[in-house]
N, CA, C and O atoms as a GROMACS GRO file, in nm:
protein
  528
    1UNK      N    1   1.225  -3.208   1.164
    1UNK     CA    2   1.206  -3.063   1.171
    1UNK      C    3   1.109  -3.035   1.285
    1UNK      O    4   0.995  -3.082   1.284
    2UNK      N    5   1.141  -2.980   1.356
    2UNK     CA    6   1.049  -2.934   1.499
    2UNK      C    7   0.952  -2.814   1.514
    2UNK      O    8   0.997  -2.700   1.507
    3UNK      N    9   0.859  -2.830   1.528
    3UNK     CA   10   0.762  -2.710   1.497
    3UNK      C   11   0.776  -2.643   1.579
    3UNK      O   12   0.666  -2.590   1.596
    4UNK      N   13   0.882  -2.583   1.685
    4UNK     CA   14   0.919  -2.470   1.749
    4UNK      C   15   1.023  -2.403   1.636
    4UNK      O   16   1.032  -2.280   1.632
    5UNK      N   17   1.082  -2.465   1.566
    5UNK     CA   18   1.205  -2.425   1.454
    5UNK      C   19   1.123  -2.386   1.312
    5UNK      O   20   1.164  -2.312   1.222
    6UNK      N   21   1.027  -2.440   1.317
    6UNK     CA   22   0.919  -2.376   1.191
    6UNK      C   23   0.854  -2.265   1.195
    6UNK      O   24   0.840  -2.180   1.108
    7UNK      N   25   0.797  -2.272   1.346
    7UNK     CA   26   0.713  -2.143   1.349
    7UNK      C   27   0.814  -2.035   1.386
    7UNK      O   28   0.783  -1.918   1.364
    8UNK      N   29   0.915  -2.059   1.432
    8UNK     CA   30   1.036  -1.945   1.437
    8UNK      C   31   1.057  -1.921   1.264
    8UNK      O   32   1.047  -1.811   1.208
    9UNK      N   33   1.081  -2.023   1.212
    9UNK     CA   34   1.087  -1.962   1.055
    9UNK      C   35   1.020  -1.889   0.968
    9UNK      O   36   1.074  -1.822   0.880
   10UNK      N   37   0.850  -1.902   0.996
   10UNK     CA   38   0.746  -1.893   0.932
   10UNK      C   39   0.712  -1.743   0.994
   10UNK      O   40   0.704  -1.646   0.918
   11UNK      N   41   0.691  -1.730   1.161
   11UNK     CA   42   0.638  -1.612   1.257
   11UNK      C   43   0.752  -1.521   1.264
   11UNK      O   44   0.728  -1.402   1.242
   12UNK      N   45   0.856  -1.550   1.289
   12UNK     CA   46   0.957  -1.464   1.387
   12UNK      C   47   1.030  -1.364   1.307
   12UNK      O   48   1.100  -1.305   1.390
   13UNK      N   49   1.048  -1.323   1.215
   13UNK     CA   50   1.040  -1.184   1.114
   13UNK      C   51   0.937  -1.072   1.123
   13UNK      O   52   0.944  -0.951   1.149
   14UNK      N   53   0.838  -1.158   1.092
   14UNK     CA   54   0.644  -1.046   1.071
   14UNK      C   55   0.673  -1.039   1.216
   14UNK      O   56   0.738  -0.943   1.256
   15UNK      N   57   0.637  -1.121   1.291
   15UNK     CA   58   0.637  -1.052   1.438
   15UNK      C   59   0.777  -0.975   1.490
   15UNK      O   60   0.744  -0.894   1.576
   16UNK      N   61   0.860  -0.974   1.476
   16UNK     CA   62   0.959  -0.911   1.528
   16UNK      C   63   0.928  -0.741   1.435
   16UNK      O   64   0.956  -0.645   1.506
   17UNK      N   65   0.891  -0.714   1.331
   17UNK     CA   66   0.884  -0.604   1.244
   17UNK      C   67   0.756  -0.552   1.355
   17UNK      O   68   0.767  -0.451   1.425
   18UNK      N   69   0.627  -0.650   1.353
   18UNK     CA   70   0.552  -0.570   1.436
   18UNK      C   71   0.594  -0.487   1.588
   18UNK      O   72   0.565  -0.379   1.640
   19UNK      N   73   0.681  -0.608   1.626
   19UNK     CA   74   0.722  -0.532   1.754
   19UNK      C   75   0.824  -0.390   1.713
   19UNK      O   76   0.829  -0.290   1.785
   20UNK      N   77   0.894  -0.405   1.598
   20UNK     CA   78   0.968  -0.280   1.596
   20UNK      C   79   0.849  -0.176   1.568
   20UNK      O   80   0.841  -0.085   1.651
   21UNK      N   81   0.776  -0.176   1.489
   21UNK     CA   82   0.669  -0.075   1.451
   21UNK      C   83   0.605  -0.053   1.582
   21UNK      O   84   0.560   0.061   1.594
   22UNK      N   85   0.589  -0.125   1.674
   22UNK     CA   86   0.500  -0.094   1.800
   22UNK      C   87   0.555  -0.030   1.888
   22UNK      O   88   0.491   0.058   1.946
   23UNK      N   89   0.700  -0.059   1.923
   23UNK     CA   90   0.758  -0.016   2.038
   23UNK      C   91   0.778   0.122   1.986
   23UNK      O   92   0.726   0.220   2.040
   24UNK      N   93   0.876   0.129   1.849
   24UNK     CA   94   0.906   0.237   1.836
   24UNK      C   95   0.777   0.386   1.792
   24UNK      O   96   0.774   0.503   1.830
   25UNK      N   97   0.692   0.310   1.702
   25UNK     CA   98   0.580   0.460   1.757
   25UNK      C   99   0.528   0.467   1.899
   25UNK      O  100   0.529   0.580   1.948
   26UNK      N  101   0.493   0.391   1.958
   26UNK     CA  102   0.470   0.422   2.078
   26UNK      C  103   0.559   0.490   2.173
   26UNK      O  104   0.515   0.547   2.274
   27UNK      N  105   0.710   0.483   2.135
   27UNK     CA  106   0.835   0.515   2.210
   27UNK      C  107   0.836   0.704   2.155
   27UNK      O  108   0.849   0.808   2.220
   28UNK      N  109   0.812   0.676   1.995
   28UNK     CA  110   0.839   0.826   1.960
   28UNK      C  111   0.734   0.911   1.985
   28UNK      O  112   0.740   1.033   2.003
   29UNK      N  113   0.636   0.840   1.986
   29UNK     CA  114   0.515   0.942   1.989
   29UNK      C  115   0.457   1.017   2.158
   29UNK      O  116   0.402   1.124   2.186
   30UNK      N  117   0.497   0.910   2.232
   30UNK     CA  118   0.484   0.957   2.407
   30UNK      C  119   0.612   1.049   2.390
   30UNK      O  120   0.602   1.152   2.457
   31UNK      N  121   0.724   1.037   2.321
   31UNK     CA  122   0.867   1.111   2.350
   31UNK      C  123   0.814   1.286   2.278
   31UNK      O  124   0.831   1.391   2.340
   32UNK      N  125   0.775   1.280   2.193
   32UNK     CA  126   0.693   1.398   2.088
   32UNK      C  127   0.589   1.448   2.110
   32UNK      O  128   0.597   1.566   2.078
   33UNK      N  129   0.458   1.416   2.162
   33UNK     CA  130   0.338   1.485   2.235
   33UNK      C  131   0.318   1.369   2.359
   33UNK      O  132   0.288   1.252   2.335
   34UNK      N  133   0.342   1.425   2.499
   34UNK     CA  134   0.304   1.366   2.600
   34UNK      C  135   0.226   1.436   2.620
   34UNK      O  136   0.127   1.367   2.646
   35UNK      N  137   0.193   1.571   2.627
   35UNK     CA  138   0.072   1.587   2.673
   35UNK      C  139  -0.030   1.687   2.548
   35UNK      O  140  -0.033   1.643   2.433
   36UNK      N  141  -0.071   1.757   2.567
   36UNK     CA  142  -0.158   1.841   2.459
   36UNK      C  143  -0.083   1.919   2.392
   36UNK      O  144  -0.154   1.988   2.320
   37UNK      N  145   0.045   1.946   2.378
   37UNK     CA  146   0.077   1.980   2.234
   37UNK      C  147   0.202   1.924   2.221
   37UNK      O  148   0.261   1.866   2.312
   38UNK      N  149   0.254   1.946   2.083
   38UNK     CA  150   0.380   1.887   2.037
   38UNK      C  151   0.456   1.936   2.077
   38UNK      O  152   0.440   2.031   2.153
   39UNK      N  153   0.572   1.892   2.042
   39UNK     CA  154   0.733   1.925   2.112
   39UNK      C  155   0.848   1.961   2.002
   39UNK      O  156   0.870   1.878   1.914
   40UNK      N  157   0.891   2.029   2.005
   40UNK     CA  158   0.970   2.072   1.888
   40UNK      C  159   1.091   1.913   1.930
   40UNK      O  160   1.094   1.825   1.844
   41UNK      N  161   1.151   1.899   2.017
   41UNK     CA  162   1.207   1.760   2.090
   41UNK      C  163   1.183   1.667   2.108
   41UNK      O  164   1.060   1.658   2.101
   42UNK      N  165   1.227   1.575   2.131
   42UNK     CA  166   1.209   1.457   2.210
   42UNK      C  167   1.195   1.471   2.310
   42UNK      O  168   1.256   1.566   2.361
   43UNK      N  169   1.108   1.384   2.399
   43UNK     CA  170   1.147   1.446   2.568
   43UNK      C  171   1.260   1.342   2.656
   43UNK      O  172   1.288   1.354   2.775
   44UNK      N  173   1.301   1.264   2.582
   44UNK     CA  174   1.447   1.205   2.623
   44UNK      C  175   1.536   1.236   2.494
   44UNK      O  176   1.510   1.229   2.374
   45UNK      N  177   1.668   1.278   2.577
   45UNK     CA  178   1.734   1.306   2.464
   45UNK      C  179   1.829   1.150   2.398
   45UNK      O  180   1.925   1.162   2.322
   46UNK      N  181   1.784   1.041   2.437
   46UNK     CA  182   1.848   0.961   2.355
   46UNK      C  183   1.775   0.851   2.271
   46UNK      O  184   1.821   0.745   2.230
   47UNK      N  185   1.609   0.919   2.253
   47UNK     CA  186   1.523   0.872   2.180
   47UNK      C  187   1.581   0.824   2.047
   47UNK      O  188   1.551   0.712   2.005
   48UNK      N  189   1.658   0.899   1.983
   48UNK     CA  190   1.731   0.808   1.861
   48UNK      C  191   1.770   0.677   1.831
   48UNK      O  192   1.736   0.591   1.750
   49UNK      N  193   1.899   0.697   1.977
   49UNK     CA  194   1.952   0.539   2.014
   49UNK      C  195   1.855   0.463   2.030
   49UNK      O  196   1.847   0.366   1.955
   50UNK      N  197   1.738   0.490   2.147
   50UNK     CA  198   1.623   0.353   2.161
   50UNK      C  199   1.591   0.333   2.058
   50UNK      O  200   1.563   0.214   2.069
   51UNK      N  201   1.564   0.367   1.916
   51UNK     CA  202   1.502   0.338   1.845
   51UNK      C  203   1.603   0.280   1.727
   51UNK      O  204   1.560   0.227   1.625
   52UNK      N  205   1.690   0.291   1.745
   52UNK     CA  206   1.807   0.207   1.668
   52UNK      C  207   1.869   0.125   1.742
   52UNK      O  208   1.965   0.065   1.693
   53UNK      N  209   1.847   0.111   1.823
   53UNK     CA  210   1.837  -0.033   1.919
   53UNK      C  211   1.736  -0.089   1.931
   53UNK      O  212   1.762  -0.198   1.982
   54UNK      N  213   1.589  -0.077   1.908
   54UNK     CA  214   1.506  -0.161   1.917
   54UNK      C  215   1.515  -0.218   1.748
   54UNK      O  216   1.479  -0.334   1.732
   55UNK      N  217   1.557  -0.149   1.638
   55UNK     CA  218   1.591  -0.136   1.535
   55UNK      C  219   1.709  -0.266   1.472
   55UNK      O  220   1.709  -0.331   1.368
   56UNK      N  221   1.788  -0.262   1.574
   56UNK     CA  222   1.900  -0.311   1.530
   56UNK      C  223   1.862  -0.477   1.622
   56UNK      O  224   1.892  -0.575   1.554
   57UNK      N  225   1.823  -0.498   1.714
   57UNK     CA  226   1.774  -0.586   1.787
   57UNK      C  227   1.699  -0.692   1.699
   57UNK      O  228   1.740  -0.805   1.674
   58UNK      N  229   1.566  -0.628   1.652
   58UNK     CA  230   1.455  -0.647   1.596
   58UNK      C  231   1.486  -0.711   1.412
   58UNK      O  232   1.421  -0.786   1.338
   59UNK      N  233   1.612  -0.636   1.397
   59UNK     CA  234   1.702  -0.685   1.270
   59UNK      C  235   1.763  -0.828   1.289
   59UNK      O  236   1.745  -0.930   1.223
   60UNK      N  237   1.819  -0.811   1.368
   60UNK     CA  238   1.913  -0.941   1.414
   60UNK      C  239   1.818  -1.007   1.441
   60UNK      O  240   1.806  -1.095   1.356
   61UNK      N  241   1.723  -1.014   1.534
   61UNK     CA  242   1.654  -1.181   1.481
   61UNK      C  243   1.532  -1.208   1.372
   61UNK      O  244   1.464  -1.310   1.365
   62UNK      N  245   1.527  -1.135   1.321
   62UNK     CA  246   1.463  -1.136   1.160
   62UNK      C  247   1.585  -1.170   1.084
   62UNK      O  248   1.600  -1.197   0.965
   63UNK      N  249   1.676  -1.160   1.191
   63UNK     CA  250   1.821  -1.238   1.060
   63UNK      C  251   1.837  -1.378   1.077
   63UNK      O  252   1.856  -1.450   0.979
   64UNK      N  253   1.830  -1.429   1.205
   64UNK     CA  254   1.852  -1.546   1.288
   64UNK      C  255   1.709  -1.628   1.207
   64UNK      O  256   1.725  -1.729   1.138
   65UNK      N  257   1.576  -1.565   1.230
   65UNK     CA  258   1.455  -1.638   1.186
   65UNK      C  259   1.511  -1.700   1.054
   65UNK      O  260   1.528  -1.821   1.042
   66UNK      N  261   1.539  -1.606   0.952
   66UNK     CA  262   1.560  -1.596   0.825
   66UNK      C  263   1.690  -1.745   0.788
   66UNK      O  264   1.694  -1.814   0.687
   67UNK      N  265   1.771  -1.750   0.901
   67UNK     CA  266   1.858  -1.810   0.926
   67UNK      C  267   1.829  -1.970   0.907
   67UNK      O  268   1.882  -2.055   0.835
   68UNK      N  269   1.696  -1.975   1.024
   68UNK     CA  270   1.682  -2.066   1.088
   68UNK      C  271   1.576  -2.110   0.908
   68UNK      O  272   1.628  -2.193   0.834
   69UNK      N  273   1.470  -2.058   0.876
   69UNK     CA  274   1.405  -2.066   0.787
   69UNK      C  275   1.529  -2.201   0.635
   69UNK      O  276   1.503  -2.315   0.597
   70UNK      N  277   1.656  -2.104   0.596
   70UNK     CA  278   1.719  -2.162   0.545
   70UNK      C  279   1.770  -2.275   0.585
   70UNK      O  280   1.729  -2.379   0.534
   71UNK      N  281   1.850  -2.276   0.665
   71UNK     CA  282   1.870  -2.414   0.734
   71UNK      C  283   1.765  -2.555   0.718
   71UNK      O  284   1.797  -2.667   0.678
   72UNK      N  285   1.655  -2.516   0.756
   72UNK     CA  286   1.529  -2.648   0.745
   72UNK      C  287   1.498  -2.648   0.640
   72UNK      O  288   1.432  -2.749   0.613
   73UNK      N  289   1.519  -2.558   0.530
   73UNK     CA  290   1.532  -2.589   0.356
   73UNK      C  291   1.631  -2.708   0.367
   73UNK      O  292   1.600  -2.825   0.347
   74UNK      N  293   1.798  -2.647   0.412
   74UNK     CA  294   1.873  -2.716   0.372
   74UNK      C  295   1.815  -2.893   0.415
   74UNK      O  296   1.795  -2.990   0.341
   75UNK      N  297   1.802  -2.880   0.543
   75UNK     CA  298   1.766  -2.996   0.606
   75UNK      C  299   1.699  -3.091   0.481
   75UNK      O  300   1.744  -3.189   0.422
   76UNK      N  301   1.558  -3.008   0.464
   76UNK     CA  302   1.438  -3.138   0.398
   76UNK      C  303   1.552  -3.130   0.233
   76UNK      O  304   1.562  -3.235   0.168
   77UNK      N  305   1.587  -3.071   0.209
   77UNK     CA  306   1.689  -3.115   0.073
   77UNK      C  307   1.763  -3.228   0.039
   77UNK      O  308   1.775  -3.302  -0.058
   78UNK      N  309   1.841  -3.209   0.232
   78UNK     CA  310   1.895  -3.346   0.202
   78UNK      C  311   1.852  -3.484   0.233
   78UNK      O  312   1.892  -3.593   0.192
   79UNK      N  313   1.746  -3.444   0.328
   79UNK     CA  314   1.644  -3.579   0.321
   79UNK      C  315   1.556  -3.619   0.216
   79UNK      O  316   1.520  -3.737   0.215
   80UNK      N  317   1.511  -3.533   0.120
   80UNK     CA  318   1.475  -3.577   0.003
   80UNK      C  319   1.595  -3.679  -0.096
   80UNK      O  320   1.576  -3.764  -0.184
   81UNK      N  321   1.719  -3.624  -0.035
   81UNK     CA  322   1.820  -3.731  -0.164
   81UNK      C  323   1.850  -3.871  -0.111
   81UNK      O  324   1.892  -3.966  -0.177
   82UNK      N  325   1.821  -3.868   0.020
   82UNK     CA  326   1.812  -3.980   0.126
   82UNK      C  327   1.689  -4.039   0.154
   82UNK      O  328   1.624  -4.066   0.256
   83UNK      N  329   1.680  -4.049   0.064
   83UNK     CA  330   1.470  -4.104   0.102
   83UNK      C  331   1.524  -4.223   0.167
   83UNK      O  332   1.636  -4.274   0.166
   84UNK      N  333   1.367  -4.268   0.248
   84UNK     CA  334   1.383  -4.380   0.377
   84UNK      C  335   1.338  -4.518   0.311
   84UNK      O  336   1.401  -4.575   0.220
   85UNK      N  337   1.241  -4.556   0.359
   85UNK     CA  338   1.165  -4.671   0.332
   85UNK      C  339   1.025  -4.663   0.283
   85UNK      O  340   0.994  -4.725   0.182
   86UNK      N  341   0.936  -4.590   0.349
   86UNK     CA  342   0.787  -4.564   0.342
   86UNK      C  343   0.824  -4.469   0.241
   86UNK      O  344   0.876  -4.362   0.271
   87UNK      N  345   0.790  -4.514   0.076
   87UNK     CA  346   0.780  -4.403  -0.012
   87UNK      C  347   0.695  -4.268   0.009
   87UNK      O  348   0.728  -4.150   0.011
   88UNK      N  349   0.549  -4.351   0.025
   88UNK     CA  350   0.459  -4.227   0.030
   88UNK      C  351   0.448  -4.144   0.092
   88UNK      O  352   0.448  -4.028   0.049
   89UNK      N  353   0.436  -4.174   0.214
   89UNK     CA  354   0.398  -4.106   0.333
   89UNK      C  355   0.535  -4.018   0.353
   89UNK      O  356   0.521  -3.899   0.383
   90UNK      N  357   0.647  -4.063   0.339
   90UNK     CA  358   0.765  -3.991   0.352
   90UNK      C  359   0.814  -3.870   0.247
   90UNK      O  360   0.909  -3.794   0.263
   91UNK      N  361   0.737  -3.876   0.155
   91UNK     CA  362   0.725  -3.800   0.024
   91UNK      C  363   0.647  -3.663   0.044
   91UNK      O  364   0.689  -3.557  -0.002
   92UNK      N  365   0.538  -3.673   0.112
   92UNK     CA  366   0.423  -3.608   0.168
   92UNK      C  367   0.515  -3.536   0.251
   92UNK      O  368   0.568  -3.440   0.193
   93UNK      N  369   0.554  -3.558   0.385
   93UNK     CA  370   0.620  -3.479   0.440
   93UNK      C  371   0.739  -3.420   0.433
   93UNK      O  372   0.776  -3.316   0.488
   94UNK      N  373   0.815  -3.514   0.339
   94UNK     CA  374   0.919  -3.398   0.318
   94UNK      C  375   0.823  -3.278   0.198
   94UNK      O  376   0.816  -3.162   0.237
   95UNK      N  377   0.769  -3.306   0.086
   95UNK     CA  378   0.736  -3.176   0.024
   95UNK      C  379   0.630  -3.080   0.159
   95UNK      O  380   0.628  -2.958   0.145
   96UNK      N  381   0.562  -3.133   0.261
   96UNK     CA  382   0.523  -2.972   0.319
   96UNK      C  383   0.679  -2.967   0.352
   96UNK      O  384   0.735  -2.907   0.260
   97UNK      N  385   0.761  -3.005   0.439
   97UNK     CA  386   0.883  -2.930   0.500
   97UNK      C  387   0.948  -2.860   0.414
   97UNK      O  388   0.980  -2.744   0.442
   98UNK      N  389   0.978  -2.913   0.298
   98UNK     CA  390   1.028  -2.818   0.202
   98UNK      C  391   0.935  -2.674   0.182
   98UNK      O  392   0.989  -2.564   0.184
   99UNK      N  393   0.777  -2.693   0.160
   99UNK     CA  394   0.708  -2.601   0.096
   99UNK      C  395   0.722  -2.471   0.232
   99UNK      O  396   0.752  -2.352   0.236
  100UNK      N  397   0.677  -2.590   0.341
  100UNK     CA  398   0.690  -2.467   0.486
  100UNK      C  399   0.853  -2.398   0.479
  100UNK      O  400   0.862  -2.276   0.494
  101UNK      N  401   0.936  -2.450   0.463
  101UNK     CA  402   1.101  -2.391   0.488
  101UNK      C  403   1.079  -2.291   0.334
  101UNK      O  404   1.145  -2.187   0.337
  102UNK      N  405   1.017  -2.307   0.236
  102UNK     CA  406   1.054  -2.237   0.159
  102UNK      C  407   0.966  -2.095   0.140
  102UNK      O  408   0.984  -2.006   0.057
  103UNK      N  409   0.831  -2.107   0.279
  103UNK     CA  410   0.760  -2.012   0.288
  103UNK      C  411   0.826  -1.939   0.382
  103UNK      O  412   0.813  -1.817   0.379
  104UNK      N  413   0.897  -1.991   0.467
  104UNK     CA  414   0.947  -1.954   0.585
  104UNK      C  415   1.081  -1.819   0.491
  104UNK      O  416   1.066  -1.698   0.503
  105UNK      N  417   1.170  -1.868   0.427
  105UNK     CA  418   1.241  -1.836   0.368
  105UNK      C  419   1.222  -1.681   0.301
  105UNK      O  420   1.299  -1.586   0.285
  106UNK      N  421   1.026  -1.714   0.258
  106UNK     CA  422   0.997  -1.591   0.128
  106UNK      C  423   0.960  -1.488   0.265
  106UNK      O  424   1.002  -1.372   0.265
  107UNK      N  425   0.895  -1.530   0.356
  107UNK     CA  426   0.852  -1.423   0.449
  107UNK      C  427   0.957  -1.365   0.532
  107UNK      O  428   0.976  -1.244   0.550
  108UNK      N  429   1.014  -1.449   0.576
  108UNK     CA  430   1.198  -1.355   0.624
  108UNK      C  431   1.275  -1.293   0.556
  108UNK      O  432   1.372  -1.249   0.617
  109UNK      N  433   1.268  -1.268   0.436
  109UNK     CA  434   1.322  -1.222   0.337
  109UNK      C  435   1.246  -1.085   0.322
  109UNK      O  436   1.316  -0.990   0.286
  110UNK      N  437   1.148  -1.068   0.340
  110UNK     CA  438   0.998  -0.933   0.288
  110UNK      C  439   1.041  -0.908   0.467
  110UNK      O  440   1.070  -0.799   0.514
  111UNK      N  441   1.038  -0.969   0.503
  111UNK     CA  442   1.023  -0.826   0.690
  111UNK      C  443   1.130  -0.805   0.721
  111UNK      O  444   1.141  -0.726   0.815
  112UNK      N  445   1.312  -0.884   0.641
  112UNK     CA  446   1.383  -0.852   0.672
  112UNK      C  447   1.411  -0.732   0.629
  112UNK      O  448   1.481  -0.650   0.688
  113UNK      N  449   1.343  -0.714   0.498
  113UNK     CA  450   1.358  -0.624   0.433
  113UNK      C  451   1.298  -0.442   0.476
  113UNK      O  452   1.347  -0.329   0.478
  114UNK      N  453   1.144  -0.516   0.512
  114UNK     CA  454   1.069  -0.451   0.593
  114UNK      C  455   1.141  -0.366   0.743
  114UNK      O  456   1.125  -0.245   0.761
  115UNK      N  457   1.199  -0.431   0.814
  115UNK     CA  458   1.250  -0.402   0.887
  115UNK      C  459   1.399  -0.314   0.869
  115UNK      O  460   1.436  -0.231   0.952
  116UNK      N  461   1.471  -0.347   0.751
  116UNK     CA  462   1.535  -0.262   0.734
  116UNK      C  463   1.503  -0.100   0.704
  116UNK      O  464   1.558  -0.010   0.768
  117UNK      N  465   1.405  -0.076   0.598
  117UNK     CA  466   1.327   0.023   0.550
  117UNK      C  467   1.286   0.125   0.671
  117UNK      O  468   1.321   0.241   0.690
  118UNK      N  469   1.162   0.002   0.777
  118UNK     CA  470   1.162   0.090   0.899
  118UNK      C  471   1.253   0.178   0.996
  118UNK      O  472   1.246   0.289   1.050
  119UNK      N  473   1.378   0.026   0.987
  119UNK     CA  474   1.484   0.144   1.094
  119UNK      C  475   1.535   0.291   0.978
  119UNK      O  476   1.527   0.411   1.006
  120UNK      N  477   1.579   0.237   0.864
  120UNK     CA  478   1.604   0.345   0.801
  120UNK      C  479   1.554   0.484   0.831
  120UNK      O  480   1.628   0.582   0.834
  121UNK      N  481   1.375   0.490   0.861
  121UNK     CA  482   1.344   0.619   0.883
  121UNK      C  483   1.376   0.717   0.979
  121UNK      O  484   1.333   0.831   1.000
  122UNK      N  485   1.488   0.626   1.048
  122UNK     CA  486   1.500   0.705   1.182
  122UNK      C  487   1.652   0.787   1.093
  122UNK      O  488   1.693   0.894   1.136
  123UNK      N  489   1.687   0.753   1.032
  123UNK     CA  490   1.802   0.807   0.982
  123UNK      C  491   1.711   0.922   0.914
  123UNK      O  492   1.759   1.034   0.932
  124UNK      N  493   1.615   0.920   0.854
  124UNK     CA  494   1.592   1.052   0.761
  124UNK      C  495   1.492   1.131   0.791
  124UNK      O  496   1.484   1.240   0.734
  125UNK      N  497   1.396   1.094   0.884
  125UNK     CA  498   1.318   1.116   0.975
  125UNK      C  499   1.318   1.172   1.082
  125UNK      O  500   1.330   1.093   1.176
  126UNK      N  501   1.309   1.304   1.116
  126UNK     CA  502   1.325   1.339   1.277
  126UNK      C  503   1.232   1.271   1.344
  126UNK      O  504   1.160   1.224   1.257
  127UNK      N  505   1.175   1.226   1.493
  127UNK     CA  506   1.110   1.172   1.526
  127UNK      C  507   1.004   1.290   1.559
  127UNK      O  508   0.888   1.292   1.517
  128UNK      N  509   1.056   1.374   1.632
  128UNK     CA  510   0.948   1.496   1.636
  128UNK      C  511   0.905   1.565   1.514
  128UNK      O  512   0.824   1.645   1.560
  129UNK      N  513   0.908   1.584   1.390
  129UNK     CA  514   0.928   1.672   1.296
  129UNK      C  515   0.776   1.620   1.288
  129UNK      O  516   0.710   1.524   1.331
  130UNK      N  517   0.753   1.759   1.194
  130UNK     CA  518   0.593   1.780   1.105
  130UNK      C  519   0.596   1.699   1.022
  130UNK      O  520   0.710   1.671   0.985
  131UNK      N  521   0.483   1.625   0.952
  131UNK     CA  522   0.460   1.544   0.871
  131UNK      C  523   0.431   1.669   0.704
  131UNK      O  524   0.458   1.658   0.585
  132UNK      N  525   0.354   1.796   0.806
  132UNK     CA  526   0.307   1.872   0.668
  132UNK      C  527   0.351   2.000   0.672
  132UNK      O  528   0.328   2.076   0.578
   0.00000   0.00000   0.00000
């Protein structure tokens, strides 16, 4: 198991949600008050799309992470039924790989989710609209 394929399992959901939360207020909020007062508009009119494209982007590899997360479950599973030679030491590392693939698993699962919720608001949400 390669710790570029772990920390994609473990990081690459939470961070991909942060980047949707970042780009897109920063995207709606310069689009909604650029300067001292609000805008009944957007000031591009295809502020929607960017944001269901950074949306839909930001989904897909919180799907792929989530992906990758399962997979290195599957992996240490079947190297647990295949044990090697070195009992101990080989025991040890497959349970973190399992424990990491199966953390990897619970956290891609919560920002995939997360991330769905977020894009959602653009569906019910005007981006310019009053909060009160």
């Amino acid at each position: 198991m390669s710790a570029m394929r772990t920390l994609t399992a473990l990081f690459g959901a939470p961070l991909l949600w942060v980047v949707q939360m970042s780009l897109s207020e920063a995207l709606a909020a310069y689009a909604c008050y650029p300067h001292q007062a609000p805008l009944a508009a957007p000031v591009w009119s295809s502020l929607v799309l960017m944001l269901a494209g950074i949306s839909l982007i930001c989904l897909i590899g919180a799907l792929l992470s989530g992906f990758t997360a399962w997979s290195l479950w599957r992996q240490a599973e079947q190297e647990r039924k295949f044990p090697g030679t070195d009992k101990n030491r080989l025991a040890d590392a497959q349970g973190r790989r399992r424990f990491l693939a199966r953390l990897g698993m619970m956290s891609s699962l919560l920002f995939i989710i997360a991330t769905l919720f977020t894009g959602c608001a653009i569906i019910f949400v005007s981006p310019c609209s009053s909060w009160f």
